[in-house]
Amino acid sequence: MKHVFFLDGQETPFIPGQNVLEAAIAAGQDRQIPYFCFHPALGSLGACRQCAVKMYPHDSKHPPRITMACLLPASDDLQLVTLEADVHTEHREIIELLMTNHPLDCPVCDEGGQCHLQDMTVQTGHSVRHYSGPKRTYRNQDLGPLVYQEMNRCITCYRCVRFYQDAALGEDFGVFGSRNRVSFGRLEDGPLESPFSGNLVEVCPTGVFTDKVFRHDYVRVWDLQQGPSVCPHCAVGCNTTPGARLGTLRRIRNRQNPEINGHFLCDRGRYAFPYVTAHSRPLQPRLKGETSRQEAVLRQLASRLEEGRSGFLGSPREDLQSNLGLFALADCLHAPFAAVTSSWAEALAQQCLALPQAPSLQEVAAADRIVVIGDLDSIAPMAGFAVRQALGRGARLTVLASSRTGLARKGDYRPLRPSALPDVVSRLADDPCLQGGRLPVLLATAETLGPAGLFALRKTLEKLPANARAGAFVNRPNLFGAAYFAADGHTERLQQALRQREIHHLLCLGADPLGEDWGAGTWRTLSPGLDGLALLDMVDSQTARAAEALLPVAAFPERAGLFVNYEGRIQAFAPVYRREAQVLHSAVHGSAFPEAAGGMKHPLGPPPPLFWLGRLAELLQVHEAWQQRLDFYLHFLCPTAPDPESPGVLLPDTLRARFAIAALPTTPTVESGQWELDIFRWYGGETLADTAEDLQSLAPLRGLRVHPDVQAEWATLQGPCGQLHLPVIPCEDMVQGVIAIDQEGFAELGLYPGDPVEVTWEQGS
Amino acid sequence: MKVWRNFVDLGAGLWTTLRQIGRISTVSYPEEPLNLPPRWRGRPTLTRDPDGDERCVACQLCSAVCPTRCIELQAGERADTRRYPLTFRINFSRCIYCGLCEEACPTLAIQLLDEFAFSKEHHADFIYEKDALLIDGTGKHPHYNFYRHSGVALGDKDKGQGINEKAPVNVRSNLP
Ligand code: SF4
Ligand code: SF4
Ligand code: SF4
Ligand code: SF4
Ligand code: FES
């Protein structure tokens, strides 16, 4: 049955349980109800008293009364009015009260133009301030490099605390003071600790919290070019709205996708975008390290490929079409192709794909029994956020990890060595932590759990009730897309071909096999056999510096493409802007004229990988076959191309099924008394994000984390591919016998999480 | 009565006209300078505040309101967090001297002063950059300084030292 109430005589539909304001906003009929403290994701509070409506009771005994729409449960045939004089007076007077202390800041306030307070003030018609007394002022706090505070502008709606403490379960932000002196911030100056701090910028309806990174290169929102995009920094695939001007990317805002990121984004998703403008980003084709003309580089590369002794390496960091384009080219040339850089990563990808349909983040937030394996917050922060939402609704959380992570503090923490995980996971089905729940959900960081652990997870899931769900996360946006053609020992075959000198040239797409990708150690030992290496990428990396031919590619907001997220959801993103040289001086005024009239053409940014691959296919005279294969694979994987504005389409289960046979991978055995490795990450760390300066200023120290019972200042680790000398960082939260290092360290050593390692401890350096 | 009144008005008008006979009101511009009324809308310029700093805070209201879209600017930030236009350009081959930018400007930075006749050989020369727009004076408003009214702290002006501001509150106090 359809439920409706009447707002100014207009039918407004609602879902039972909604309040009047929520229903009116959802129906787009909130034009007459100004509000501040209500937020669709944070709920009602009744603090601002702004959302008054007049309610006419059904009977004639009670007089009509003014009440707060956000606190009034919607009920059938409710008669509400906002267009009467007394309601309007209330709106006007409340906003005038809220504005008494508001500073004259709009011209220098970054919220201006997208400010809820501005909108509401205009909407209620409050244009003249009657109060002429002195205004209250506050001192601001320095909240770190990401969020800027200007406390004078506060209207005490409490949205910020409700977000930071109640939704994101952050502990270092709160409300201070009493009566009209309340202030919102940290106890002391210092960077906000939550991985979700950037959302303060969006939840605050005024300019108290504004984007500090955007501030340095600010432009009003009405001059921004915006469009639908997808976050490229982890497997969750949150929907974003990048904003650009004059050919440079200025900021990222959340784009709501109710099944994934709702109203929020993590700080990596919001603040990692400066990889696009990083100085180190390659923008010109390079040949042997020298900037070169694109035709020359292409021709050189084509002649290399023509020799027929090339291998092809794709990447889970690149989008679906580009990987398919590379795969199709390899196919045309009958050359070996791999989508990931090591057999371990390949097994990992296969096991991830073999898992049955993963829960959407919306489902995670509704779960009541949750097991988290590894440091979820630092791989896929928004998945950690969904767990926090579930916790807020009373879910029971168990965390299996080798250190007390942010989430572990919120639930039951079981300290475990990574090598023990597969065993523990395989016994989870009978574990009390999952018993008695309505909707059990298991979330794992794929790397920590490892292929064997993921296999165990799949087996456990079979024993759990049918509605139990599991998801595995990586910090790559397209592992699932790349993994489809990662099957069956491709990587091993590629490396074998290199070892046996069947190939001596490698064409890589968005991969860093000589730098920090998994298995880089192995590639480094193989690299003497490489005559040449060509790379298509958008960031500077060790591989880019070593490459013989480098073709720069467009960054994600600069092109269209498809990512397949951890659920197998194919999401499209659209080009938001065109990278152009910023015209800053009149010396280039000629550029305003068309080329035909003698004007200079704007230098355009790098093209997408498919452009380069298409050109290569042309030069190799296989363009038609290449295009056919590309279209065929694309149609096979995604018969209906999703729209960037749509919530995406899920991969069909039949495609998943072929991975279900993936066998139990072998695991290294760790003797007791041996040191074992786990991965250390932080929420802002990821290949692209690593070039974003403001975000990286928060990065934790590089080093080797170990329980403080080890008395050493330095340590040398020995792996099959090399050794590593690192400072020791004592860490209370670590499990004894476990050493945590970053991915670069793993690449250096040629080892994987859960592997035993030889250590020598040293005093001094 | 009414008709009579009309005749008086008519006569007054005629008298005003007749009074001009013999006076020379044609000015031989450009040899002789013009005496323009103070509200004349000439070429927009950027002015400075009484302390000599540029007034513009790069709020982009002028560029948003300009009906011919001839203003383009990019905000910059000084070390002391003061906003200023990194670049500011007006394309005077498009400007129609409507004055809307001046009306929109909250800092009284952009002002249409008295320059009205300027000719160039090329269109491109009509694009004035900031150095050509910024003048060394306060224009028509000698006293206004936006930052004294705004709530943000800047340079030597701390919180609470602006016009009509209380001293910063002590947020640690719990006194009623
Ligand atoms: S800081 Fe912003 S979100 Fe927080 S109470 Fe003030 S106005 Fe509301
Ligand atoms: S959770 Fe992942 S996809 Fe979402 S914003 Fe953060 S990095 Fe991007
Ligand atoms: S005077 Fe009118 S047309 Fe000229 S710059 Fe100002 S707003 Fe634009
Ligand atoms: S409106 Fe005034 S302060 Fe704002 S950008 Fe234009 S000139 Fe500068
Ligand atoms: S939105 Fe209803 S009282 Fe604030």
Short mmCIF file of N, CA, C and O in Angstrom, two decimals, chain A residues 101 103-105 107-108 110 131-141 148 150-153 176-179 181-183 186-188 214-220 222-223 245-246 250 582-586 589 593, chain B residues 57-61 63-64 69 72-77 81-83 86-87 89 106-107 123-124 127 129 131 144 146-147 149-153 158-161 164-176:
data_model
loop_
_atom_site.label_atom_id
_atom_site.label_comp_id
_atom_site.label_asym_id
_atom_site.label_seq_id
_atom_site.Cartn_x
_atom_site.Cartn_y
_atom_site.Cartn_z
N ASN A 101 25.63 35.68 15.20
CA ASN A 101 27.08 35.72 15.38
C ASN A 101 27.84 35.36 14.12
O ASN A 101 29.06 35.26 14.14
N PRO A 103 29.95 35.46 10.98
CA PRO A 103 30.83 36.52 10.48
C PRO A 103 30.54 36.89 9.03
O PRO A 103 29.87 36.15 8.31
N LEU A 104 31.05 38.03 8.63
CA LEU A 104 30.91 38.47 7.24
C LEU A 104 32.05 37.83 6.44
O LEU A 104 33.04 38.46 6.13
N ASP A 105 31.89 36.55 6.16
CA ASP A 105 33.00 35.78 5.60
C ASP A 105 32.78 35.25 4.20
O ASP A 105 33.72 34.76 3.58
N PRO A 107 32.76 36.06 1.14
CA PRO A 107 33.71 36.23 0.04
C PRO A 107 35.00 35.44 0.21
O PRO A 107 35.62 35.08 -0.78
N VAL A 108 35.41 35.20 1.47
CA VAL A 108 36.65 34.46 1.66
C VAL A 108 36.39 33.07 2.22
O VAL A 108 37.30 32.40 2.68
N ASP A 110 35.37 29.19 1.72
CA ASP A 110 35.38 28.21 0.64
C ASP A 110 34.06 27.48 0.47
O ASP A 110 33.86 26.79 -0.52
N TYR A 131 20.33 42.57 14.55
CA TYR A 131 21.29 42.62 15.64
C TYR A 131 22.53 43.39 15.20
O TYR A 131 23.09 43.11 14.14
N SER A 132 22.93 44.38 16.00
CA SER A 132 24.11 45.12 15.58
C SER A 132 25.19 45.10 16.66
O SER A 132 26.15 45.84 16.61
N GLY A 133 25.01 44.23 17.65
CA GLY A 133 26.00 44.14 18.71
C GLY A 133 27.25 43.40 18.25
O GLY A 133 27.33 42.95 17.12
N PRO A 134 28.22 43.29 19.16
CA PRO A 134 29.46 42.60 18.78
C PRO A 134 29.24 41.09 18.61
O PRO A 134 28.34 40.52 19.24
N LYS A 135 30.07 40.49 17.77
CA LYS A 135 29.89 39.07 17.48
C LYS A 135 30.88 38.22 18.26
O LYS A 135 32.00 38.66 18.52
N ARG A 136 30.46 37.01 18.52
CA ARG A 136 31.30 36.05 19.22
C ARG A 136 32.42 35.58 18.27
O ARG A 136 32.19 35.43 17.06
N THR A 137 33.60 35.36 18.79
CA THR A 137 34.67 34.82 17.96
C THR A 137 35.33 33.62 18.65
O THR A 137 35.20 33.46 19.86
N TYR A 138 35.99 32.82 17.86
CA TYR A 138 36.73 31.65 18.36
C TYR A 138 38.13 31.68 17.79
O TYR A 138 38.34 32.22 16.69
N ARG A 139 39.03 31.02 18.47
CA ARG A 139 40.31 30.74 17.83
C ARG A 139 40.18 29.43 17.08
O ARG A 139 39.51 28.52 17.53
N ASN A 140 40.85 29.35 15.94
CA ASN A 140 40.78 28.13 15.15
C ASN A 140 41.82 27.13 15.61
O ASN A 140 42.80 27.50 16.24
N GLN A 141 41.59 25.89 15.24
CA GLN A 141 42.58 24.86 15.50
C GLN A 141 43.24 24.45 14.20
O GLN A 141 42.62 24.54 13.14
N TYR A 148 40.39 22.25 7.05
CA TYR A 148 40.64 23.60 7.52
C TYR A 148 39.48 24.01 8.42
O TYR A 148 38.33 23.79 8.07
N GLU A 150 37.41 27.00 10.58
CA GLU A 150 37.16 28.43 10.83
C GLU A 150 35.94 28.47 11.74
O GLU A 150 34.79 28.52 11.28
N MET A 151 36.21 28.40 13.02
CA MET A 151 35.16 28.08 14.00
C MET A 151 34.06 29.14 14.11
O MET A 151 32.93 28.83 14.48
N ASN A 152 34.38 30.40 13.78
CA ASN A 152 33.37 31.47 13.91
C ASN A 152 32.08 31.15 13.16
O ASN A 152 31.05 31.72 13.43
N ARG A 153 32.18 30.31 12.14
CA ARG A 153 31.03 30.16 11.26
C ARG A 153 30.03 29.12 11.75
O ARG A 153 29.07 28.81 11.07
N PHE A 176 33.32 20.87 22.77
CA PHE A 176 33.89 21.41 24.00
C PHE A 176 33.12 22.64 24.43
O PHE A 176 32.46 23.28 23.61
N GLY A 177 33.27 23.00 25.70
CA GLY A 177 32.69 24.25 26.19
C GLY A 177 31.24 24.08 26.58
O GLY A 177 30.66 23.00 26.53
N SER A 178 30.64 25.20 27.01
CA SER A 178 29.25 25.16 27.44
C SER A 178 28.50 26.35 26.87
O SER A 178 29.09 27.22 26.24
N ARG A 179 27.26 26.43 27.14
CA ARG A 179 26.27 27.42 26.67
C ARG A 179 26.60 27.94 25.25
O ARG A 179 26.77 27.14 24.36
N ARG A 181 29.21 28.92 24.10
CA ARG A 181 30.63 28.88 23.78
C ARG A 181 31.03 27.54 23.18
O ARG A 181 32.20 27.25 23.07
N VAL A 182 30.06 26.68 22.87
CA VAL A 182 30.46 25.35 22.42
C VAL A 182 31.31 25.45 21.16
O VAL A 182 31.09 26.30 20.30
N SER A 183 32.25 24.56 21.09
CA SER A 183 33.16 24.57 19.96
C SER A 183 33.44 23.12 19.56
O SER A 183 33.37 22.22 20.39
N ARG A 186 39.36 19.21 18.11
CA ARG A 186 40.15 18.25 18.87
C ARG A 186 40.51 18.87 20.22
O ARG A 186 40.42 20.07 20.40
N LEU A 187 40.95 18.01 21.14
CA LEU A 187 41.36 18.52 22.43
C LEU A 187 42.54 19.48 22.24
O LEU A 187 42.61 20.53 22.85
N GLU A 188 43.46 19.09 21.39
CA GLU A 188 44.61 19.94 21.09
C GLU A 188 44.81 19.99 19.59
O GLU A 188 44.34 19.11 18.88
N PHE A 214 42.01 21.57 -1.44
CA PHE A 214 41.32 22.38 -2.45
C PHE A 214 41.65 23.86 -2.25
O PHE A 214 41.78 24.63 -3.19
N ARG A 215 41.77 24.25 -1.00
CA ARG A 215 42.03 25.63 -0.64
C ARG A 215 43.25 26.21 -1.35
O ARG A 215 43.29 27.38 -1.68
N HIS A 216 44.27 25.37 -1.53
CA HIS A 216 45.51 25.87 -2.13
C HIS A 216 45.35 26.17 -3.61
O HIS A 216 46.19 26.85 -4.21
N ASP A 217 44.34 25.63 -4.23
CA ASP A 217 44.15 25.86 -5.66
C ASP A 217 42.65 26.02 -5.89
O ASP A 217 42.03 25.30 -6.64
N TYR A 218 42.11 27.01 -5.19
CA TYR A 218 40.67 27.08 -5.02
C TYR A 218 39.97 27.67 -6.25
O TYR A 218 40.52 28.51 -6.96
N VAL A 219 38.77 27.22 -6.45
CA VAL A 219 37.92 27.85 -7.46
C VAL A 219 36.48 27.65 -7.00
O VAL A 219 36.15 26.65 -6.36
N ARG A 220 35.65 28.64 -7.26
CA ARG A 220 34.25 28.52 -6.85
C ARG A 220 33.57 27.37 -7.58
O ARG A 220 33.87 27.10 -8.74
N TRP A 222 30.85 27.08 -9.00
CA TRP A 222 30.14 27.32 -10.26
C TRP A 222 31.10 27.35 -11.45
O TRP A 222 30.66 27.33 -12.59
N ASP A 223 32.39 27.42 -11.19
CA ASP A 223 33.34 27.38 -12.30
C ASP A 223 33.98 26.00 -12.46
O ASP A 223 34.87 25.82 -13.28
N ARG A 245 39.19 22.57 -13.26
CA ARG A 245 39.08 23.84 -13.96
C ARG A 245 40.39 24.11 -14.69
O ARG A 245 41.46 23.75 -14.18
N LEU A 246 40.28 24.75 -15.81
CA LEU A 246 41.44 25.10 -16.63
C LEU A 246 42.35 23.89 -16.84
O LEU A 246 43.56 23.99 -16.81
N ARG A 250 40.91 19.75 -9.29
CA ARG A 250 41.01 20.53 -8.08
C ARG A 250 40.54 19.80 -6.84
O ARG A 250 41.00 20.07 -5.74
N GLN A 582 47.70 25.00 -18.64
CA GLN A 582 46.98 26.11 -18.04
C GLN A 582 47.45 27.40 -18.69
O GLN A 582 48.63 27.71 -18.70
N VAL A 583 46.52 28.16 -19.22
CA VAL A 583 46.89 29.40 -19.90
C VAL A 583 46.95 30.48 -18.84
O VAL A 583 45.94 30.97 -18.36
N LEU A 584 48.14 30.85 -18.44
CA LEU A 584 48.26 31.79 -17.35
C LEU A 584 48.75 33.14 -17.81
O LEU A 584 48.68 34.11 -17.10
N HIS A 585 49.28 33.22 -18.99
CA HIS A 585 49.86 34.49 -19.38
C HIS A 585 49.41 34.90 -20.77
O HIS A 585 49.14 34.08 -21.62
N SER A 586 49.38 36.22 -20.96
CA SER A 586 48.85 36.71 -22.23
C SER A 586 49.77 36.36 -23.40
O SER A 586 49.39 36.52 -24.55
N HIS A 589 47.98 34.28 -25.75
CA HIS A 589 46.64 34.67 -26.14
C HIS A 589 46.25 34.19 -27.51
O HIS A 589 45.09 33.96 -27.81
N PHE A 593 42.48 31.66 -30.67
CA PHE A 593 42.03 31.63 -32.06
C PHE A 593 42.11 30.22 -32.60
O PHE A 593 42.98 29.45 -32.22
N VAL B 57 39.62 39.60 -3.18
CA VAL B 57 39.87 38.35 -2.46
C VAL B 57 39.58 37.14 -3.34
O VAL B 57 39.46 36.03 -2.86
N ALA B 58 39.47 37.40 -4.64
CA ALA B 58 39.27 36.32 -5.61
C ALA B 58 38.04 35.48 -5.31
O ALA B 58 38.07 34.26 -5.39
N CYS B 59 36.93 36.15 -4.99
CA CYS B 59 35.73 35.40 -4.65
C CYS B 59 34.94 34.98 -5.87
O CYS B 59 33.99 34.21 -5.77
N GLN B 60 35.29 35.52 -7.01
CA GLN B 60 34.68 35.12 -8.27
C GLN B 60 33.22 35.53 -8.42
O GLN B 60 32.49 34.97 -9.24
N LEU B 61 32.77 36.48 -7.61
CA LEU B 61 31.39 36.92 -7.78
C LEU B 61 31.25 37.78 -9.03
O LEU B 61 30.26 37.72 -9.76
N SER B 63 33.04 37.59 -11.76
CA SER B 63 33.08 36.79 -12.98
C SER B 63 31.80 35.99 -13.14
O SER B 63 31.38 35.66 -14.24
N ALA B 64 31.13 35.68 -12.00
CA ALA B 64 29.89 34.92 -12.10
C ALA B 64 28.76 35.81 -12.61
O ALA B 64 27.89 35.37 -13.35
N ARG B 69 30.54 37.51 -19.64
CA ARG B 69 31.53 36.52 -19.24
C ARG B 69 32.94 36.92 -19.66
O ARG B 69 33.67 36.13 -20.25
N GLU B 72 37.93 36.68 -15.99
CA GLU B 72 38.42 35.34 -15.67
C GLU B 72 39.51 35.50 -14.64
O GLU B 72 40.39 36.34 -14.78
N LEU B 73 39.43 34.71 -13.55
CA LEU B 73 40.48 34.84 -12.55
C LEU B 73 40.74 33.51 -11.88
O LEU B 73 39.92 32.61 -11.92
N GLN B 74 41.89 33.43 -11.28
CA GLN B 74 42.26 32.24 -10.52
C GLN B 74 42.74 32.70 -9.15
O GLN B 74 43.58 33.59 -9.05
N ALA B 75 42.18 32.06 -8.11
CA ALA B 75 42.54 32.44 -6.75
C ALA B 75 43.91 31.91 -6.37
O ALA B 75 44.32 30.85 -6.83
N GLY B 76 44.59 32.65 -5.55
CA GLY B 76 45.85 32.18 -4.97
C GLY B 76 45.80 32.43 -3.48
O GLY B 76 44.89 33.07 -2.98
N GLU B 77 46.76 31.89 -2.77
CA GLU B 77 46.76 32.03 -1.32
C GLU B 77 48.13 32.48 -0.88
O GLU B 77 49.13 31.88 -1.27
N THR B 81 47.71 33.26 4.56
CA THR B 81 46.37 32.76 4.22
C THR B 81 45.48 33.81 3.57
O THR B 81 44.29 33.57 3.38
N ARG B 82 46.00 34.97 3.22
CA ARG B 82 45.15 35.94 2.53
C ARG B 82 44.93 35.48 1.09
O ARG B 82 45.85 35.12 0.38
N ARG B 83 43.69 35.51 0.69
CA ARG B 83 43.33 35.16 -0.69
C ARG B 83 43.58 36.35 -1.60
O ARG B 83 43.28 37.48 -1.24
N LEU B 86 45.49 35.31 -8.29
CA LEU B 86 46.77 34.94 -8.88
C LEU B 86 46.83 35.54 -10.29
O LEU B 86 47.82 36.12 -10.71
N THR B 87 45.75 35.32 -11.00
CA THR B 87 45.61 35.97 -12.30
C THR B 87 44.23 36.60 -12.31
O THR B 87 43.30 36.10 -11.67
N ARG B 89 41.90 38.59 -15.34
CA ARG B 89 41.92 39.24 -16.64
C ARG B 89 40.52 39.59 -17.10
O ARG B 89 39.56 38.89 -16.80
N PRO B 106 31.97 42.25 -3.11
CA PRO B 106 31.75 42.47 -1.69
C PRO B 106 32.89 43.23 -1.02
O PRO B 106 32.75 43.67 0.11
N THR B 107 34.00 43.38 -1.69
CA THR B 107 35.14 44.05 -1.07
C THR B 107 35.39 45.43 -1.67
O THR B 107 36.35 46.08 -1.31
N HIS B 123 42.51 42.75 -31.19
CA HIS B 123 41.60 42.25 -30.17
C HIS B 123 42.36 41.78 -28.95
O HIS B 123 41.97 42.04 -27.82
N ALA B 124 43.43 41.06 -29.19
CA ALA B 124 44.17 40.46 -28.08
C ALA B 124 44.66 41.51 -27.11
O ALA B 124 44.79 41.24 -25.92
N ILE B 127 42.69 42.35 -23.90
CA ILE B 127 42.66 41.47 -22.74
C ILE B 127 43.64 42.01 -21.73
O ILE B 127 44.85 41.94 -21.91
N GLU B 129 45.49 42.13 -18.22
CA GLU B 129 45.90 41.24 -17.13
C GLU B 129 45.88 42.04 -15.82
O GLU B 129 45.71 43.26 -15.83
N ASP B 131 48.12 43.12 -13.80
CA ASP B 131 49.02 44.26 -13.61
C ASP B 131 48.50 45.52 -14.29
O ASP B 131 48.80 46.64 -13.87
N TYR B 144 37.05 51.80 3.07
CA TYR B 144 36.60 50.43 3.32
C TYR B 144 37.74 49.42 3.25
O TYR B 144 38.53 49.42 2.31
N PHE B 146 37.78 45.35 3.73
CA PHE B 146 36.96 44.17 3.96
C PHE B 146 37.44 43.34 5.15
O PHE B 146 36.66 42.89 5.98
N TYR B 147 38.73 43.15 5.23
CA TYR B 147 39.25 42.25 6.27
C TYR B 147 39.02 42.76 7.69
O TYR B 147 39.08 42.00 8.64
N HIS B 149 36.22 43.88 8.63
CA HIS B 149 34.84 43.48 8.93
C HIS B 149 34.67 41.97 9.00
O HIS B 149 33.80 41.47 9.67
N SER B 150 35.51 41.28 8.26
CA SER B 150 35.34 39.83 8.18
C SER B 150 35.86 39.17 9.44
O SER B 150 36.64 39.76 10.19
N GLY B 151 35.43 37.94 9.68
CA GLY B 151 35.78 37.27 10.93
C GLY B 151 37.11 36.54 10.90
O GLY B 151 37.54 36.02 11.92
N VAL B 152 37.74 36.45 9.74
CA VAL B 152 38.98 35.67 9.70
C VAL B 152 40.14 36.49 10.25
O VAL B 152 40.16 37.72 10.14
N ALA B 153 41.07 35.79 10.86
CA ALA B 153 42.28 36.46 11.35
C ALA B 153 43.22 36.62 10.17
O ALA B 153 43.27 35.78 9.29
N ASP B 158 44.14 39.86 14.80
CA ASP B 158 43.87 38.56 15.40
C ASP B 158 42.36 38.39 15.52
O ASP B 158 41.59 39.31 15.26
N LYS B 159 41.94 37.21 15.95
CA LYS B 159 40.53 36.97 16.22
C LYS B 159 40.05 37.96 17.30
O LYS B 159 40.75 38.20 18.28
N GLY B 160 38.87 38.50 17.08
CA GLY B 160 38.32 39.40 18.07
C GLY B 160 38.76 40.85 17.89
O GLY B 160 38.29 41.73 18.60
N GLN B 161 39.66 41.10 16.95
CA GLN B 161 40.12 42.47 16.76
C GLN B 161 39.46 43.15 15.58
O GLN B 161 39.78 44.29 15.27
N ASN B 164 33.48 45.35 15.53
CA ASN B 164 32.29 44.74 16.15
C ASN B 164 32.49 43.27 16.52
O ASN B 164 31.62 42.45 16.28
N GLU B 165 33.63 42.96 17.09
CA GLU B 165 33.88 41.59 17.52
C GLU B 165 34.20 41.53 19.00
O GLU B 165 34.86 42.41 19.54
N LYS B 166 33.74 40.42 19.64
CA LYS B 166 34.13 40.18 21.04
C LYS B 166 35.46 39.44 21.05
O LYS B 166 35.85 38.84 20.05
N ALA B 167 36.11 39.45 22.20
CA ALA B 167 37.35 38.68 22.33
C ALA B 167 37.02 37.20 22.16
O ALA B 167 35.91 36.78 22.49
N PRO B 168 37.97 36.38 21.68
CA PRO B 168 37.68 34.96 21.47
C PRO B 168 37.21 34.29 22.75
O PRO B 168 37.71 34.60 23.83
N VAL B 169 36.26 33.38 22.63
CA VAL B 169 35.72 32.72 23.82
C VAL B 169 36.71 31.69 24.34
O VAL B 169 37.54 31.18 23.60
N ASN B 170 36.60 31.41 25.62
CA ASN B 170 37.41 30.37 26.22
C ASN B 170 36.60 29.08 26.18
O ASN B 170 35.68 28.89 26.96
N VAL B 171 36.93 28.20 25.27
CA VAL B 171 36.09 27.00 25.11
C VAL B 171 36.34 25.99 26.22
O VAL B 171 35.65 25.00 26.32
N ARG B 172 37.35 26.24 27.05
CA ARG B 172 37.61 25.31 28.15
C ARG B 172 36.76 25.64 29.38
O ARG B 172 36.72 24.90 30.32
N SER B 173 36.11 26.81 29.35
CA SER B 173 35.37 27.23 30.53
C SER B 173 34.02 26.51 30.62
O SER B 173 33.36 26.30 29.61
N ASN B 174 33.65 26.14 31.83
CA ASN B 174 32.34 25.54 32.02
C ASN B 174 31.44 26.44 32.85
O ASN B 174 30.40 26.01 33.32
N LEU B 175 31.86 27.67 33.08
CA LEU B 175 31.05 28.57 33.89
C LEU B 175 29.72 28.83 33.21
O LEU B 175 29.65 28.90 31.99
N PRO B 176 28.66 28.97 33.98
CA PRO B 176 27.36 29.20 33.37
C PRO B 176 27.27 30.57 32.70
O PRO B 176 28.01 31.45 33.01
#
